[in-house]
Tab-separated table of C-alpha atoms in Angstrom:
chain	number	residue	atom	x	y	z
A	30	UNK	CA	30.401	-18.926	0.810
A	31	UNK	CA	26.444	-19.408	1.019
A	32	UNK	CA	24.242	-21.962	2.870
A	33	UNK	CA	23.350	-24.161	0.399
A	34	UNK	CA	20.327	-25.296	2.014
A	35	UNK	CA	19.218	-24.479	5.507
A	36	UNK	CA	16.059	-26.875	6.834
A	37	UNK	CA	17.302	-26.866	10.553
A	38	UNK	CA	14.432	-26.983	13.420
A	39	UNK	CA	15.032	-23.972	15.616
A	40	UNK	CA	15.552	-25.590	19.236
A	41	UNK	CA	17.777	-28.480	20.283
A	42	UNK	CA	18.811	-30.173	23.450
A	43	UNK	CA	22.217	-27.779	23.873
A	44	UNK	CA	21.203	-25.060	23.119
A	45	UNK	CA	18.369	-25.914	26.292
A	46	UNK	CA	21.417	-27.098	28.620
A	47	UNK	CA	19.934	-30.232	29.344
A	48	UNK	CA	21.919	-33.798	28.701
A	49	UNK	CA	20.292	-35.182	25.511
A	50	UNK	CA	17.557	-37.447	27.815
A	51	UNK	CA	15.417	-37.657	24.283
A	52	UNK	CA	17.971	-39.227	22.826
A	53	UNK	CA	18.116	-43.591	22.547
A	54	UNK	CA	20.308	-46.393	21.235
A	55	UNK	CA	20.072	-47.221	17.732
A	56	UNK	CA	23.042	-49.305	17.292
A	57	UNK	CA	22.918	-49.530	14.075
A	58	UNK	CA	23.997	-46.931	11.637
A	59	UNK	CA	22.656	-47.062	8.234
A	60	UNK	CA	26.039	-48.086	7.421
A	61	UNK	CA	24.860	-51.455	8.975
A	62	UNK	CA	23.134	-52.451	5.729
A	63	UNK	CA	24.863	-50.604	3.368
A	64	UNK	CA	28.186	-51.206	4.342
A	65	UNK	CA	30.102	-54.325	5.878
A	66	UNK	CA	32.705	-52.474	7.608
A	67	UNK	CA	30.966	-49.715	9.371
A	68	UNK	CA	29.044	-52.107	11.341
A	69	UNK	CA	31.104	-53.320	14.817
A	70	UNK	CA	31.185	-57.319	14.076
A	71	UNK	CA	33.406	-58.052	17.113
A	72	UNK	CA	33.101	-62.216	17.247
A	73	UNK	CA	32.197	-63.631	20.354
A	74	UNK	CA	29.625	-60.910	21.888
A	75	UNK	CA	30.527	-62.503	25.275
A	76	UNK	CA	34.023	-60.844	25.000
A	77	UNK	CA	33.142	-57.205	23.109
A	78	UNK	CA	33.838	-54.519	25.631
A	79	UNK	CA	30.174	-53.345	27.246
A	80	UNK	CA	29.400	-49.502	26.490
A	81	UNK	CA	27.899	-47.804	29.851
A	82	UNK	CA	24.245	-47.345	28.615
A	83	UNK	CA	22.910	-43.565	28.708
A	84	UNK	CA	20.475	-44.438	32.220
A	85	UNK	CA	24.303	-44.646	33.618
A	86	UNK	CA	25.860	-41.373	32.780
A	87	UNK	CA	25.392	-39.894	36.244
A	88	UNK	CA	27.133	-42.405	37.591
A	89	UNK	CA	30.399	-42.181	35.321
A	90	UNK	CA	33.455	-40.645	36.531
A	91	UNK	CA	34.326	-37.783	34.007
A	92	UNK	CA	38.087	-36.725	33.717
A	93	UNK	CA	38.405	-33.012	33.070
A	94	UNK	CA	41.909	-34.190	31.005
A	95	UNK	CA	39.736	-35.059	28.483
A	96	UNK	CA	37.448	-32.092	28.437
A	97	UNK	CA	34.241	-34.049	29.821
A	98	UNK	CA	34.216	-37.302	27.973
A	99	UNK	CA	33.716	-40.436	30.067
A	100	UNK	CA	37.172	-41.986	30.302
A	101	UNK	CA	36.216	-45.331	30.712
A	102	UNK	CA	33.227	-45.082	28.308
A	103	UNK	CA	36.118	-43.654	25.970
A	104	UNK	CA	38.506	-46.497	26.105
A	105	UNK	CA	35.675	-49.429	25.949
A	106	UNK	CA	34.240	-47.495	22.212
A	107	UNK	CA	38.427	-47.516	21.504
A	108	UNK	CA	38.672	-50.601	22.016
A	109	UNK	CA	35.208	-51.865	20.186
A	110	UNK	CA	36.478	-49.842	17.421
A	111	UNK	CA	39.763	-52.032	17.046
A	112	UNK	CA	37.842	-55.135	17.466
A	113	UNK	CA	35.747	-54.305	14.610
A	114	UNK	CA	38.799	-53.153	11.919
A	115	UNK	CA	40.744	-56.842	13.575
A	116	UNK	CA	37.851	-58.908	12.455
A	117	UNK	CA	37.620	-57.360	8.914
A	118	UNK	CA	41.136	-58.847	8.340
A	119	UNK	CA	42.592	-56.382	6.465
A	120	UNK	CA	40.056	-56.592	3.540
A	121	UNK	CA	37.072	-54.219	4.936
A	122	UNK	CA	34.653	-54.850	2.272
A	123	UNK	CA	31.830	-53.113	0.612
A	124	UNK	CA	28.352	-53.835	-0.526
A	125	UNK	CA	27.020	-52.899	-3.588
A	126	UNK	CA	24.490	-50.385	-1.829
A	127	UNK	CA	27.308	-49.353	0.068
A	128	UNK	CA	29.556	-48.419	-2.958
A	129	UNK	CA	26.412	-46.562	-4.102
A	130	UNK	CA	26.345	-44.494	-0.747
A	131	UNK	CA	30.278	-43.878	-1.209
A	132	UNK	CA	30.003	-42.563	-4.378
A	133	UNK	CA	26.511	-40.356	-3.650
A	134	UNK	CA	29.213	-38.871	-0.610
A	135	UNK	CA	31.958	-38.219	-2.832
A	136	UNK	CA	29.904	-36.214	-5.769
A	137	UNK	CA	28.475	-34.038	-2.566
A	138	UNK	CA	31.991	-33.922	-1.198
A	139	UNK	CA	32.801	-32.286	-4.385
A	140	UNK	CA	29.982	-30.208	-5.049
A	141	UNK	CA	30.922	-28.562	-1.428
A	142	UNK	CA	34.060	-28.129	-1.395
A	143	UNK	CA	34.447	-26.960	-5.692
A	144	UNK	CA	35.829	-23.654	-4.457
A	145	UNK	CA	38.789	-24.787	-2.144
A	146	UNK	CA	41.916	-24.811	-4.002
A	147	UNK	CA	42.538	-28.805	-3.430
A	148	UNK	CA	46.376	-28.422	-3.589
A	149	UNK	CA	46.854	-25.464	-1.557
A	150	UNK	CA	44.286	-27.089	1.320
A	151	UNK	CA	46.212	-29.037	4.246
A	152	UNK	CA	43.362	-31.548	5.480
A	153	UNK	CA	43.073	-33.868	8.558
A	154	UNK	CA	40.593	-36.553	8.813
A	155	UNK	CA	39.652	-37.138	12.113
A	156	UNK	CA	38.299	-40.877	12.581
A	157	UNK	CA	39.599	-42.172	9.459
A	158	UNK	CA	38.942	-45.875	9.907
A	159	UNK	CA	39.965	-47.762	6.959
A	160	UNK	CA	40.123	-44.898	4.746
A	161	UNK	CA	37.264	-44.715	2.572
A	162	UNK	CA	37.106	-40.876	2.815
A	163	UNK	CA	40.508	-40.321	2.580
A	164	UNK	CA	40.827	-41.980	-0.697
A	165	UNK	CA	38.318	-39.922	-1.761
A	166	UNK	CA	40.471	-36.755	-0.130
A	167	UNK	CA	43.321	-37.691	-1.997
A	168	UNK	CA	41.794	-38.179	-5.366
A	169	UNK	CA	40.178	-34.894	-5.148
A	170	UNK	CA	44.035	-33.419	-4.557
A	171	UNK	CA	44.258	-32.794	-1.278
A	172	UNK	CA	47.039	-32.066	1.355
A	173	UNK	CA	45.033	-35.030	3.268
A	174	UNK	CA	46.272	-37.020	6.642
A	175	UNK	CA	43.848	-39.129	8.086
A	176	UNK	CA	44.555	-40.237	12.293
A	177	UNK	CA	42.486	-43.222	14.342
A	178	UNK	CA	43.242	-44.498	17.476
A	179	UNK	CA	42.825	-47.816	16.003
A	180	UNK	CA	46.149	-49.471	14.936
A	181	UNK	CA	44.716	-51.908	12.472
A	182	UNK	CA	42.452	-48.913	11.028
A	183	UNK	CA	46.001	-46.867	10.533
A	184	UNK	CA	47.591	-50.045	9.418
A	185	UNK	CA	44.802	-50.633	6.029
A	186	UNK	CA	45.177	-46.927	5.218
A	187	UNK	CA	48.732	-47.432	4.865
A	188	UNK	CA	48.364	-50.608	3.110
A	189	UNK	CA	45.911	-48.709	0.492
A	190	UNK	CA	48.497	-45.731	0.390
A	191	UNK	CA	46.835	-43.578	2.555
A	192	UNK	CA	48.685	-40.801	4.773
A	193	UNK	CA	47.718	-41.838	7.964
A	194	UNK	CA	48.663	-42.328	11.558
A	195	UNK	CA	47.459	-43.995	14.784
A	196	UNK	CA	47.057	-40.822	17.111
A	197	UNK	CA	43.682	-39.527	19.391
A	198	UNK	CA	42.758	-36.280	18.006
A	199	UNK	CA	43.003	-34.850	21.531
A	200	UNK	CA	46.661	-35.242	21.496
A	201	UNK	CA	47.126	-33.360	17.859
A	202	UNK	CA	47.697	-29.682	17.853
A	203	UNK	CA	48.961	-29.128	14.355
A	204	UNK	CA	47.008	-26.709	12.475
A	205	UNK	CA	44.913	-27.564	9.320
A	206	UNK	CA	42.281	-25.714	7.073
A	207	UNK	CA	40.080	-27.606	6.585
A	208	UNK	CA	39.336	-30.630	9.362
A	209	UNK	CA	36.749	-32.975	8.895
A	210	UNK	CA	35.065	-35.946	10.164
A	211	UNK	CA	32.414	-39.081	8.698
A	212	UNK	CA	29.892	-40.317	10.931
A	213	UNK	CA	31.878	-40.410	14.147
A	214	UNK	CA	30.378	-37.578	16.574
A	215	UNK	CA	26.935	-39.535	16.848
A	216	UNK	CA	29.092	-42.040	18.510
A	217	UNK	CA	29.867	-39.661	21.604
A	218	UNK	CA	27.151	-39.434	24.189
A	219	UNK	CA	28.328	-35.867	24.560
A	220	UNK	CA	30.017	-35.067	21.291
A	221	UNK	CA	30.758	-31.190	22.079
A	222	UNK	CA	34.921	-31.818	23.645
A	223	UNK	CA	35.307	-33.434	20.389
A	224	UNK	CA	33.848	-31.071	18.078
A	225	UNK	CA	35.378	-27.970	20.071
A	226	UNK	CA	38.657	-29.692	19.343
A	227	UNK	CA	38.282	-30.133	15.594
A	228	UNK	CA	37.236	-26.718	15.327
A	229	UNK	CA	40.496	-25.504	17.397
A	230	UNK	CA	42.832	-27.323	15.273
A	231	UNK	CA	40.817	-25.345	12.114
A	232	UNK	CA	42.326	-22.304	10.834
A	233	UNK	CA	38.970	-22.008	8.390
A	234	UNK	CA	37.079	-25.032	7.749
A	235	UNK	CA	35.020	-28.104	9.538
A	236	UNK	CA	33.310	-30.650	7.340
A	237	UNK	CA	31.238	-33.524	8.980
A	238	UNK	CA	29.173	-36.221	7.382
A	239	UNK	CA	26.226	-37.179	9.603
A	240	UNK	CA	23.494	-39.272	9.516
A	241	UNK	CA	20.464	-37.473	9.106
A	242	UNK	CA	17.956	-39.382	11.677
A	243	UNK	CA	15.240	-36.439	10.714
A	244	UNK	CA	14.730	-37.275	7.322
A	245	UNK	CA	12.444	-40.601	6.409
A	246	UNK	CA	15.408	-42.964	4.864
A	247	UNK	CA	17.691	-41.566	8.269
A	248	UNK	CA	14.644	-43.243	10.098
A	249	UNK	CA	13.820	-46.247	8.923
A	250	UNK	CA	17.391	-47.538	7.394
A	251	UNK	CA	18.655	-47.953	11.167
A	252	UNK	CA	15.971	-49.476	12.336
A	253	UNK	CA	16.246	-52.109	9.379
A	254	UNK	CA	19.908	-52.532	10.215
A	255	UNK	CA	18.970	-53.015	14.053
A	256	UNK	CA	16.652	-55.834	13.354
A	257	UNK	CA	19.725	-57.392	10.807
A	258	UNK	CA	22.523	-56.681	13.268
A	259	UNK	CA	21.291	-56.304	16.665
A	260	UNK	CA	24.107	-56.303	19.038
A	261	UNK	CA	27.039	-56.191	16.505
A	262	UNK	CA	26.475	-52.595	15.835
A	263	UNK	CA	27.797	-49.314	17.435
A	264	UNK	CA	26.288	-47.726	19.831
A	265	UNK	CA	25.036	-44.287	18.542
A	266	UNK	CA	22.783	-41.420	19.571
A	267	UNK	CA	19.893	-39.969	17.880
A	268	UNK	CA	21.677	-36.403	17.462
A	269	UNK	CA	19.622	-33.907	15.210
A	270	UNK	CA	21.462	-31.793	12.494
A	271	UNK	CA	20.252	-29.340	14.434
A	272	UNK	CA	22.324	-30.249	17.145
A	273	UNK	CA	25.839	-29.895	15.320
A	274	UNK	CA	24.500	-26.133	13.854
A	275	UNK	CA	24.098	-25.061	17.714
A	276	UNK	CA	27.053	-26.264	18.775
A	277	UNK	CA	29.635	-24.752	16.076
A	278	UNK	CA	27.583	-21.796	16.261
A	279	UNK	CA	28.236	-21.205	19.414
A	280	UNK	CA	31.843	-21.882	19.490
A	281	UNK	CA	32.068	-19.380	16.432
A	282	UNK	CA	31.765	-21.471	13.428
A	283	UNK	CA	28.394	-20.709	11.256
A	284	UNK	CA	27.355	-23.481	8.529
A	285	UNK	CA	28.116	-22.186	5.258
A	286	UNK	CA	27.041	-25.527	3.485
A	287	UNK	CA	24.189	-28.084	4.047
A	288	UNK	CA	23.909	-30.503	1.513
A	289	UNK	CA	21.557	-33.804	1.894
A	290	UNK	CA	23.446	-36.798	0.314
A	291	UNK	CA	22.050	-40.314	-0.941
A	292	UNK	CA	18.534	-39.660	-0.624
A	293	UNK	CA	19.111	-37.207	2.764
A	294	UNK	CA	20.183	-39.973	4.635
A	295	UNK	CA	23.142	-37.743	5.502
A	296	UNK	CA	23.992	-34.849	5.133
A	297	UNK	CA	27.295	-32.737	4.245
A	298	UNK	CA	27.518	-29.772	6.964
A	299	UNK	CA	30.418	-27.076	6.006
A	300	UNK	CA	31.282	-24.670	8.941
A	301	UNK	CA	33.636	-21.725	8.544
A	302	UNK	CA	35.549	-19.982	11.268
A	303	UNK	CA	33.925	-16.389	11.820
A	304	UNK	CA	35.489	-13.693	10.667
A	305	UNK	CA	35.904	-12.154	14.336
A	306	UNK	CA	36.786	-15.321	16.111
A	307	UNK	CA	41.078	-15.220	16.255
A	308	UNK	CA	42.839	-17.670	14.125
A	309	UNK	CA	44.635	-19.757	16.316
């Protein structure tokens, strides 16, 4: 397969091997606006779990078990997460810009991915909240199973008749071809452990949606949602697209596609396992 389209700045702060310090709290994914379920509305702030902020990383106590993410950091964005998918009550609804942005992601999902063979393609989701994605997985034909570590996430998917199940994508080691993800790695201050284990449970393909916070609507759409929801949004980092190209590059996966999706606000990033890097 080709690159599709390239436009990635040349440095970023992995490849320097410096902690993303440049990087701030925007809280509020675009999702925020556009989409009533992809912002964290937990109730009572008083009672949400509080995130560590970045000025406290040195302090944290990493756990190798989980190949460098902050354990406690970890649990407190679990449990966030599970606050969020309790409070939508089963019915996570969708704004009209929102369906908009859905629909923008599924035509680019299928523009990508035209030359897989659907039915021949086992695919895990990775993060697969409430399922939006996977519907759109499963529609297209796909071998799909979707896994979140949130219970009442797992629980609408199956309600919507989605294959998924509750299970941390640490603890999977079932092969798939292609694995993929939706806006979820911003969410990590260090998002590398994850990605390196998406891409070892790949036996070809990684897909991730990300928020592009380089283009001009990836700018200013969070910063409208953090002045509607303020506090009731998740925490996320200001990663470049960039960033993610570094990172699988370096752990043997090169971008193949690099598609900009509802008005480059994200963008659709296709790596492929090297042809010299061992199948696992």
């Amino acid at each position: 397969m080709e690159v599709q389209e390239e436009g990635l700045r040349p440095s970023s702060w992995w490849g320097s091997g410096r902690s993303p310090d440049r990087i701030f709290h925007v809280k509020a994914l675009l999702e925020g606006v556009l989409n009533s379920d992809a912002c964290c509305v937990v109730g009572d702030n008083d009672d949400a779990p509080v995130l560590p902020s970045p000025q406290d990383k040195e302090s944290w106590q990493w756990d190798t078990g989980l190949s460098g993410m902050a354990k406690s950091w970890q649990q407190a964005l679990d449990q966030r997460w599970e606050q969020h998918w309790q409070a939508t009550g089963h019915n996570p609804g969708i704004s009209r810009l929102g369906k908009h942005m859905f629909r923008a992601k599924e035509a680019g999902l299928r523009h990508v991915l035209k030359n897989l063979d659907a039915k021949a393609t086992q695919l895990l989701e990775v993060g697969c909240g409430p399922g939006h994605i996977l519907a759109m997985y499963q529609r297209m034909g796909f071998n799909c199973l979707g896994i979140d570590i949130s219970p009442t996430a797992v629980a609408i998917c199956q309600e919507r008749g989605l294959n998924a199940i509750e299970k941390n994508v640490m603890e999977e080691s079932n092969l798939y071809d292609l694995v993929t993800s939706d806006g979820m790695l911003e969410h990590f201050l260090h998002f590398e452990p994850m990605a390196a284990q998406m891409m070892a449970l790949s036996r070809r393909f990684v897909l991730l949606i990300q928020p592009n916070h380089g283009s001009f609507w990836g700018r200013v759409l969070p910063c409208l949602a953090e002045l509607i929801k303020g506090e009731e949004n998740m925490l996320e980092y200001n990663y470049r697209i960039a960033d993610f190209v570094d990172v699988f590059h370096h752990h043997g996966f090169t971008v193949v596609a690099n598609r900009p999706v509802f008005g480059d606000v994200f963008r659709i990033l296709l790596f492929q396992r090297h042809a010299s890097l061992p199948t696992p």
